[in-house]
């Protein structure tokens, strides 16, 4: 199913093709008829299906389209199907009676204003639900164990505040005080240079340049110089600082490609033109048979580095510092947040709660400690105690933070988490909408909505938001895994495999930078098992088992991976280790589809009963 269907007259083909290219560069899937069906030709059933399946119907308005029988029929069908329609004027004109009814009250956009066209299309594709929308989509299956509950580190699973520190940055990065966050990173991809003797091989270099530009252009927070401008520098000796000043850009990507027989060698670097420092430098070897795969991998490597550093740059602690007049309270909060990602046990979490309580005593009017205390109690309830009192305490702390500062957006996300945990989907959505009004620019909202609908078993709806999330931010590997699990739950193995394959180089990139991140390795192992890559999944599990800081949740995921691989003995062993070291899913262990292969085993039944008994509310 394509996001966008473009209806146009054959006389306007070139403009339609150009618009299609621009929308695809923005990360949108576009269906466009390339056959130029004439009015006398039978209307294609493929076109009918494409209109029925699309999310947004874009019609190019011109005198020739008004005279096209097929364009009029396409518009009529889109109107009957209640599709979102975006009329794009190729020139200023009056509507004819054939289209006036269908387009009545719909604002037209000029073809010359591409940004307005993209915004109009994106609005209908990424619109958030209203607070009163509720669960209008049918539930595809009974809710199962939400994968994000078992694969995300204890604290990182709760909300955006912790997510910003730990989900994207990783354990190796300590939160820093950025006095001025960068909103957009301007990037230039210089034409890659072919080192081959054969001048005809230059098209390999141009292809790689275009692939990187296309990949980066679809991502949030990156502003990429267009291909036409970039190609003007082909063959010129690059003075990066001069080019950066000329084009007002910050980062420059360049490299070389050399073809020797059926082998190709590629060198690539990303330079911070402001400082002159090389922030990424890599070499790749491969065969021509895998050239397109190699191009995609390199493009994602650049994107992963630039977008990941974008998130790091945007961790703005200035507002956190400004909310307290007590420097000691702020300093201690930063220290505690730096400790939180290493929490694997209930005892460590209890220590974090005590530390946050002490900060609130240093400055009783400081809103952040109450918010993070709420996160802590929610994490304790979810992962260790399953206690209603902890959930109620989290709720009270979130509402206290909101009373102290009605503009503090993360309180709404905490309340949404609590409502979602209680099964109150309408209330959770209402809190997300309230958050979005305060932070309309935060693309993490799509990932959160995906998580929310996923946890309530609405896998088709969750996938819609998660797809948008990973298109805009490829660095959030947790959302990739949940998206994959959505399609696993929906039985759509084609899309499941597609996203496993697309995310595989991202996991490899992340783990090459942060090899000690067992939680990320657990995501990866489960995906590999679902793809049937047994040896690779085993290799990841062995690394988890030998890791110095693997958590009980990581062992649980190793059990799930073994379950997917139909290796019950190893799965039971890991499940026991997870339980003995502190993780207890309770009743949910019997509902986890990754463990179905264990259900008839006496050892599993005994262990599940032990978990359920230990998990009863005291």
XYZ file of C-alpha atoms in Angstrom:
618
model
C 0.000 0.000 0.000
C 1.458 3.358 -1.071
C 1.141 6.491 1.036
C 0.314 8.688 -1.951
C -1.502 8.240 -5.270
C -0.775 10.919 -7.902
C -3.450 11.609 -10.501
C -2.353 13.590 -13.559
C -2.839 14.111 -17.261
C -0.267 12.633 -19.631
C 0.484 16.194 -20.790
C 1.740 16.940 -17.266
C 3.883 13.813 -16.967
C 7.211 15.580 -16.376
C 5.845 17.657 -13.507
C 4.157 14.606 -11.976
C 7.436 12.659 -12.191
C 9.347 15.486 -10.516
C 6.812 15.713 -7.683
C 6.974 11.942 -7.264
C 10.743 12.085 -6.905
C 10.542 14.838 -4.286
C 7.931 13.000 -2.217
C 9.938 9.776 -2.341
C 13.035 11.681 -1.207
C 10.947 12.766 1.804
C 10.464 9.096 2.709
C 6.938 8.691 1.308
C 5.854 5.786 -0.864
C 4.166 7.004 -4.051
C 2.043 5.200 -6.648
C 2.067 6.830 -10.064
C 0.808 5.405 -13.354
C 3.688 5.382 -15.822
C 1.677 3.946 -18.717
C -0.082 7.183 -19.709
C -3.397 5.422 -20.298
C -5.401 7.238 -22.919
C -9.036 8.161 -22.524
C -9.997 5.423 -24.943
C -8.165 2.750 -23.019
C -9.994 0.612 -20.501
C -9.433 1.963 -17.018
C -6.902 -0.266 -15.271
C -8.000 -2.373 -12.301
C -4.519 -1.754 -10.900
C -5.289 1.969 -10.739
C -8.576 1.308 -8.953
C -6.835 -0.831 -6.342
C -4.052 1.742 -5.893
C -6.619 4.462 -5.158
C -8.499 2.220 -2.739
C -5.281 1.409 -0.876
C -3.632 4.845 -0.759
C -3.689 7.191 2.237
C -3.580 10.488 0.320
C -4.842 11.269 -3.185
C -2.883 14.062 -4.913
C -4.422 15.517 -8.079
C -2.484 17.820 -10.403
C -4.857 20.521 -11.632
C -4.382 21.899 -15.137
C -6.533 22.506 -18.228
C -5.397 19.159 -19.627
C -6.298 17.256 -16.416
C -9.778 18.854 -16.465
C -10.173 17.395 -19.938
C -8.908 13.921 -18.979
C -11.668 11.337 -18.490
C -9.333 9.153 -16.437
C -8.327 11.951 -14.067
C -12.005 12.789 -13.470
C -12.784 9.126 -12.800
C -9.843 8.823 -10.410
C -10.978 11.894 -8.489
C -14.558 10.582 -8.290
C -13.375 7.235 -6.911
C -11.090 8.940 -4.377
C -14.033 11.070 -3.230
C -16.298 8.008 -2.942
C -13.606 6.195 -0.939
C -13.391 9.247 1.378
C -9.673 9.630 0.711
C -7.752 12.671 1.883
C -7.412 14.786 -1.251
C -4.630 17.318 -1.896
C -5.260 19.418 -5.035
C -2.049 20.825 -6.547
C -2.407 23.670 -9.056
C 0.070 23.666 -11.922
C -1.245 27.128 -12.747
C -3.906 29.467 -11.398
C -7.276 28.452 -12.832
C -10.981 28.159 -12.172
C -12.401 24.761 -11.304
C -14.663 23.184 -13.892
C -18.034 21.740 -12.949
C -16.613 18.186 -13.328
C -14.299 18.638 -10.303
C -15.895 21.502 -8.365
C -18.118 19.247 -6.234
C -15.344 16.854 -5.135
C -12.915 19.702 -4.378
C -15.380 22.057 -2.692
C -13.923 23.435 0.536
C -10.494 21.817 0.001
C -7.566 24.228 -0.016
C -5.481 24.090 -3.171
C -1.666 24.201 -3.117
C 0.605 25.703 -5.737
C 2.923 23.295 -7.549
C 5.704 25.866 -7.096
C 5.444 25.602 -3.291
C 6.812 22.113 -2.708
C 7.128 22.534 1.057
C 3.402 23.314 1.294
C 2.609 20.214 -0.783
C 4.708 17.978 1.472
C 3.196 19.480 4.619
C -0.333 18.931 3.264
C 0.457 15.296 2.444
C 2.338 14.605 5.670
C -0.532 16.044 7.714
C -2.901 13.329 6.567
C -0.330 10.548 6.856
C 0.976 11.410 10.316
C -2.095 12.978 11.952
C -2.287 12.005 15.610
C -5.525 10.618 16.991
C -7.808 13.028 18.790
C -8.299 12.678 22.510
C -11.781 11.269 21.966
C -10.813 8.822 19.246
C -10.349 5.783 21.427
C -9.848 2.256 20.081
C -11.845 2.595 16.873
C -9.760 0.080 14.951
C -10.555 -3.580 15.474
C -8.095 -5.496 17.598
C -6.260 -7.871 15.313
C -5.426 -10.390 18.022
C -5.725 -10.707 21.754
C -3.044 -8.622 23.422
C 0.132 -10.507 24.104
C 3.168 -9.658 26.183
C 4.267 -6.268 24.846
C 7.744 -6.859 23.507
C 8.939 -3.485 24.721
C 8.274 -4.586 28.307
C 10.764 -7.379 28.075
C 13.497 -5.948 25.878
C 13.971 -2.358 26.998
C 16.165 -1.632 30.036
C 14.161 -1.136 33.224
C 14.244 2.635 33.289
C 14.482 3.294 29.575
C 11.142 1.649 28.885
C 9.107 4.260 30.689
C 9.092 7.624 28.910
C 10.826 10.143 26.710
C 12.800 11.805 29.492
C 14.838 8.693 30.111
C 14.608 7.645 26.463
C 16.459 10.771 25.368
C 19.323 10.013 27.722
C 19.682 6.306 27.296
C 17.690 4.742 24.453
C 19.562 6.553 21.692
C 22.852 7.549 23.285
C 23.805 4.243 24.895
C 25.580 3.447 28.114
C 28.914 4.811 26.963
C 27.654 8.392 26.742
C 27.264 10.573 29.827
C 24.623 13.329 29.695
C 26.253 16.646 28.918
C 25.140 20.200 29.514
C 24.404 21.708 26.111
C 23.696 25.388 26.431
C 22.387 25.636 22.902
C 20.699 22.694 21.196
C 20.996 22.348 17.425
C 17.618 22.026 15.739
C 18.757 21.060 12.219
C 21.990 19.698 10.833
C 22.906 20.907 7.362
C 24.716 18.282 5.317
C 26.468 18.207 1.948
C 27.282 14.923 0.215
C 30.137 15.622 -2.174
C 30.264 13.462 -5.325
C 32.273 10.334 -4.574
C 35.413 10.075 -6.692
C 36.026 7.046 -8.889
C 39.656 5.855 -8.711
C 39.188 3.291 -11.475
C 41.094 3.717 -14.748
C 37.902 3.118 -16.720
C 35.998 6.408 -16.877
C 32.769 4.491 -17.421
C 32.998 3.341 -13.799
C 32.154 6.848 -12.630
C 28.479 5.881 -12.562
C 29.194 3.671 -9.550
C 30.417 6.732 -7.659
C 27.438 8.824 -8.763
C 25.060 6.054 -7.715
C 26.546 5.908 -4.234
C 26.344 9.704 -3.918
C 22.662 9.669 -4.872
C 21.903 6.785 -2.483
C 23.380 8.659 0.483
C 21.572 11.891 -0.438
C 18.241 10.053 -0.749
C 18.671 8.232 2.577
C 19.685 11.333 4.521
C 16.970 13.509 2.950
C 14.208 11.342 4.435
C 15.367 11.791 8.032
C 14.121 14.276 10.602
C 16.565 16.964 11.681
C 18.881 16.706 8.679
C 18.806 19.292 5.895
C 20.620 17.849 2.896
C 21.900 19.846 -0.056
C 20.145 18.635 -3.207
C 21.874 16.354 -5.698
C 22.042 18.976 -8.455
C 23.956 21.404 -6.237
C 26.214 18.651 -4.909
C 27.124 17.521 -8.423
C 28.423 21.002 -9.221
C 31.453 20.129 -7.086
C 32.261 16.984 -9.055
C 35.884 16.998 -10.148
C 36.720 20.110 -8.145
C 39.374 20.064 -5.453
C 37.425 20.262 -2.223
C 38.204 23.013 0.268
C 35.713 21.839 2.874
C 35.713 24.985 4.981
C 35.203 27.186 1.931
C 32.389 24.958 0.644
C 30.763 24.857 4.066
C 30.813 28.642 4.272
C 29.558 29.027 0.706
C 26.569 26.708 1.221
C 26.031 27.348 4.944
C 26.426 23.683 5.859
C 27.988 21.965 8.875
C 28.772 18.389 7.817
C 30.432 17.127 4.648
C 30.324 13.530 3.417
C 32.825 12.451 0.781
C 34.815 9.459 -0.313
C 36.256 7.320 -3.085
C 35.212 4.188 -4.910
C 37.512 1.842 -6.821
C 36.400 -1.024 -9.068
C 38.834 -3.858 -9.721
C 37.374 -6.701 -11.721
C 34.236 -7.823 -9.946
C 35.336 -6.298 -6.627
C 34.782 -2.792 -5.333
C 36.531 -0.832 -2.576
C 34.855 2.173 -0.992
C 36.304 4.685 1.477
C 34.011 7.187 3.153
C 34.334 9.939 5.730
C 32.083 12.445 7.469
C 33.754 15.719 8.454
C 32.551 18.414 10.812
C 33.439 21.384 8.628
C 33.222 23.781 11.576
C 35.923 22.042 13.600
C 37.677 20.207 10.792
C 37.369 16.929 12.710
C 36.524 13.640 11.013
C 33.617 12.143 12.966
C 33.267 8.969 10.898
C 35.741 7.167 8.653
C 35.116 3.706 7.263
C 36.297 1.387 4.486
C 34.152 -1.192 2.737
C 35.000 -4.097 0.439
C 32.498 -6.087 -1.568
C 31.556 -7.607 -4.875
C 29.675 -5.920 -7.676
C 26.865 -8.436 -7.131
C 26.253 -6.839 -3.721
C 26.913 -3.258 -4.790
C 23.410 -1.965 -4.096
C 23.374 -3.627 -0.686
C 26.779 -2.086 0.023
C 25.548 1.361 -1.058
C 22.558 1.061 1.265
C 24.774 -0.006 4.169
C 27.107 2.959 3.695
C 24.205 5.385 3.427
C 22.694 4.036 6.642
C 26.053 4.247 8.390
C 26.281 7.957 7.567
C 22.644 8.511 8.533
C 23.047 6.608 11.794
C 26.063 8.675 12.804
C 24.575 12.042 11.881
C 21.107 11.447 13.280
C 22.456 9.830 16.434
C 24.707 12.828 17.092
C 21.746 15.082 16.351
C 19.845 13.546 19.263
C 22.899 13.895 21.471
C 23.210 17.563 20.554
C 19.545 18.150 21.306
C 19.702 16.927 24.881
C 19.211 20.389 26.263
C 19.638 20.454 30.031
C 19.413 24.238 30.129
C 15.701 24.213 30.967
C 16.299 21.488 33.567
C 18.932 23.675 35.182
C 16.737 26.777 35.005
C 13.861 25.160 36.929
C 15.783 25.147 40.193
C 17.564 27.880 42.146
C 19.610 25.251 43.961
C 22.697 24.274 41.909
C 23.276 21.247 44.147
C 19.828 19.853 43.270
C 20.523 20.161 39.559
C 24.017 18.699 39.842
C 22.804 15.725 41.849
C 19.937 15.086 39.409
C 22.382 14.913 36.496
C 24.487 12.440 38.485
C 21.467 10.257 39.299
C 20.317 10.275 35.669
C 23.797 9.132 34.686
C 23.373 6.151 37.033
C 19.890 5.158 35.940
C 20.795 3.275 32.774
C 22.830 0.784 34.793
C 19.835 -0.266 36.879
C 19.182 -3.978 36.465
C 17.877 -5.034 39.888
C 15.209 -4.000 42.335
C 17.876 -2.986 44.859
C 19.483 -0.596 42.379
C 16.086 0.887 41.602
C 15.379 1.388 45.319
C 18.663 3.251 45.620
C 17.642 5.492 42.716
C 14.335 6.277 44.430
C 16.137 7.290 47.636
C 18.501 9.554 45.673
C 15.601 11.265 43.867
C 13.759 11.780 47.168
C 16.828 13.519 48.553
C 16.933 15.848 45.550
C 13.291 16.826 46.103
C 14.211 17.797 49.671
C 17.024 20.021 48.443
C 14.461 21.982 46.411
C 10.789 21.089 47.062
C 9.727 23.313 44.123
C 11.936 21.501 41.595
C 9.595 19.632 39.213
C 12.081 17.182 37.634
C 12.734 14.985 40.715
C 8.991 14.354 41.130
C 8.677 13.369 37.485
C 11.601 10.937 37.662
C 10.306 9.536 40.958
C 7.056 8.817 39.144
C 9.032 6.981 36.475
C 10.826 5.008 39.161
C 7.626 3.874 40.871
C 6.108 2.912 37.541
C 9.241 0.944 36.655
C 9.147 -0.793 40.040
C 5.500 -1.727 39.579
C 5.980 -2.971 36.026
C 9.124 -4.964 36.499
C 9.409 -6.029 40.125
C 6.437 -5.581 42.478
C 3.377 -5.491 40.155
C 1.916 -3.549 43.036
C -1.092 -1.228 42.671
C 0.307 1.052 45.372
C 3.417 1.743 43.281
C 1.246 2.504 40.272
C -0.902 4.889 42.327
C 2.232 6.598 43.672
C 3.495 7.105 40.111
C 0.125 8.612 39.181
C 0.187 11.006 42.171
C 3.723 12.149 41.407
C 2.897 12.794 37.746
C -0.121 14.898 38.705
C 1.934 16.744 41.326
C 4.530 17.616 38.683
C 1.754 18.843 36.397
C 0.265 21.020 39.151
C 3.683 22.498 39.841
C 4.203 23.294 36.158
C 1.297 22.901 33.728
C 3.680 23.400 30.797
C 5.938 20.478 31.779
C 5.137 18.086 28.890
C 6.691 14.842 30.139
C 4.112 14.616 32.946
C 1.527 13.838 30.267
C 3.667 11.008 28.905
C 4.047 9.534 32.383
C 0.265 9.726 32.855
C -0.201 8.130 29.436
C 2.102 5.271 30.456
C 0.119 4.750 33.649
C -3.226 4.841 31.827
C -1.891 2.403 29.248
C -0.686 0.069 31.990
C -4.155 0.157 33.527
C -5.741 -0.677 30.190
C -7.310 2.785 29.794
C -6.516 3.410 26.135
C -8.780 6.453 25.707
C -7.150 8.203 28.670
C -3.670 7.307 27.413
C -4.396 8.767 23.974
C -5.782 11.934 25.579
C -2.529 12.406 27.494
C -0.480 11.874 24.343
C -2.526 14.536 22.571
C -1.966 16.902 25.514
C 1.772 16.234 25.274
C 1.753 16.826 21.535
C 0.166 20.255 21.990
C 3.069 21.260 24.230
C 5.732 19.590 22.065
C 4.400 19.559 18.490
C 7.912 19.207 17.068
C 8.839 15.994 18.891
C 8.830 13.125 16.411
C 9.196 10.610 19.266
C 5.412 10.897 19.624
C 4.932 8.488 16.720
C 7.049 5.842 18.375
C 5.190 6.284 21.628
C 1.790 5.902 19.955
C 3.075 2.809 18.202
C 4.114 1.354 21.555
C 0.763 2.284 23.079
C -1.401 0.643 20.422
C 0.939 -2.346 20.292
C 0.555 -2.936 24.018
C -3.232 -3.014 23.515
C -3.066 -5.558 20.734
C -3.859 -3.116 17.912
C -0.945 -4.240 15.810
C -2.111 -2.797 12.484
C -2.603 0.620 14.020
C 0.679 0.397 15.904
C 2.535 -0.442 12.705
C 1.251 2.748 11.036
C 2.867 4.936 13.688
C 5.990 2.830 14.074
C 6.649 2.883 10.340
C 6.494 6.658 10.433
C 8.774 6.680 13.476
C 11.553 4.573 11.933
C 11.307 6.517 8.656
C 12.011 9.755 10.530
C 14.486 8.402 13.098
C 16.442 5.297 12.180
C 18.456 5.332 15.422
C 15.676 4.100 17.732
C 16.300 0.375 17.435
C 13.610 -0.481 19.968
C 10.942 0.863 17.609
C 12.364 -1.209 14.763
C 11.985 -4.332 16.898
C 8.423 -3.511 17.926
C 7.494 -2.781 14.303
C 8.910 -6.159 13.316
C 6.919 -7.812 16.083
C 3.731 -6.061 14.877
C 4.030 -7.750 11.515
C 4.973 -11.009 13.228
C 1.721 -10.749 15.188
C -0.272 -9.823 12.069
C 1.146 -12.811 10.195
C 2.677 -10.572 7.518
C 6.016 -12.311 7.051
C 6.875 -10.275 3.945
C 6.877 -6.975 5.821
C 8.366 -8.584 8.921
C 11.317 -9.867 6.887
C 11.621 -6.539 5.057
C 12.072 -4.604 8.285
C 14.380 -7.218 9.784
C 16.626 -6.916 6.737
C 16.471 -3.104 6.754
C 17.321 -2.881 10.446
C 20.107 -5.487 10.459
C 22.889 -3.080 9.397
C 21.644 -0.572 11.995
C 21.989 -3.130 14.794
C 25.437 -4.055 13.528
C 26.450 -0.389 13.454
C 25.192 0.235 16.966
C 26.791 -2.889 18.410
C 30.107 -2.051 16.737
C 30.054 1.228 18.694
C 28.554 -0.169 21.919
C 29.438 -3.887 22.098
C 28.543 -4.061 25.803
C 24.880 -3.162 25.153
C 23.338 -6.558 25.898
C 19.786 -5.203 25.707
C 20.326 -4.115 22.095
C 21.971 -7.441 21.336
C 18.874 -9.145 22.731
C 16.665 -7.215 20.285
C 18.946 -8.258 17.492
C 19.106 -11.936 18.443
C 15.315 -12.232 18.521
C 15.012 -10.583 15.112
C 17.612 -12.911 13.657
C 15.751 -15.903 15.096
C 12.511 -14.713 13.521
C 14.329 -14.415 10.183
C 15.608 -17.965 10.513
C 19.259 -16.921 10.858
C 20.063 -19.538 13.474
C 23.865 -19.329 13.580
C 23.864 -15.538 13.785
C 21.232 -15.588 16.542
C 23.305 -18.124 18.510
C 26.370 -15.915 18.213
C 24.496 -12.981 19.718
C 23.133 -15.086 22.591
C 26.592 -16.382 23.460
C 27.821 -12.792 23.679
C 24.912 -11.953 26.002
C 25.640 -14.949 28.216
C 29.302 -13.994 28.533
C 28.654 -10.273 29.081
C 29.690 -8.767 32.398
C 26.563 -6.648 32.765
C 23.760 -8.642 31.132
C 20.466 -8.057 32.937
C 17.666 -10.460 33.929
C 15.605 -9.001 31.079
C 18.415 -9.857 28.654
C 18.346 -13.480 29.853
C 14.568 -13.537 29.376
C 15.033 -12.386 25.796
C 17.671 -15.050 25.266
C 15.036 -17.567 26.408
C 12.594 -16.097 23.874
C 15.187 -16.390 21.123
C 15.817 -20.033 21.986
C 12.057 -20.520 21.994
C 11.829 -19.101 18.475
C 14.649 -21.432 17.417
C 12.710 -24.381 18.925
C 15.473 -25.192 21.410
C 13.452 -25.795 24.601
C 16.262 -27.020 26.853
C 18.317 -23.855 26.339
C 15.189 -21.707 26.621
C 14.275 -23.171 30.026
C 17.834 -22.648 31.241
C 17.756 -18.947 30.305
C 14.250 -18.506 31.706
C 15.377 -19.880 35.063
C 18.409 -17.604 35.061
C 16.212 -14.600 34.309
C 13.855 -15.432 37.183
C 16.640 -16.212 39.640
C 18.397 -12.917 38.899
C 15.300 -10.775 39.407
C 12.922 -10.672 36.425
C 9.395 -12.019 36.819
C 6.783 -11.591 34.054
C 4.115 -13.355 36.131
C 1.011 -14.530 34.233
C 2.381 -13.018 31.030
C 4.926 -15.817 30.685
C 2.108 -18.139 29.591
C 0.968 -15.665 26.908
C 4.317 -14.934 25.326
C 4.228 -16.364 21.766
C 8.015 -16.661 21.739
C 7.714 -19.366 24.403
C 4.890 -21.415 22.862
C 7.267 -24.278 22.110
C 7.807 -24.712 25.884
C 4.182 -24.842 27.037
C 3.858 -28.637 27.215
C 7.117 -29.171 29.109
C 6.780 -30.035 32.826
C 9.816 -27.852 33.595
C 8.141 -24.840 32.015
C 4.815 -25.441 33.761
C 6.559 -25.690 37.136
C 8.621 -22.552 36.534
C 5.591 -20.578 35.288
C 3.618 -21.594 38.379
C 6.486 -20.468 40.578
C 6.583 -17.080 38.809
C 2.844 -16.575 39.142
C 2.873 -17.474 42.826
C 5.789 -15.125 43.540
C 4.070 -12.384 41.588
C 0.819 -12.313 43.534
C 0.112 -8.911 45.006
C 0.942 -8.743 48.678
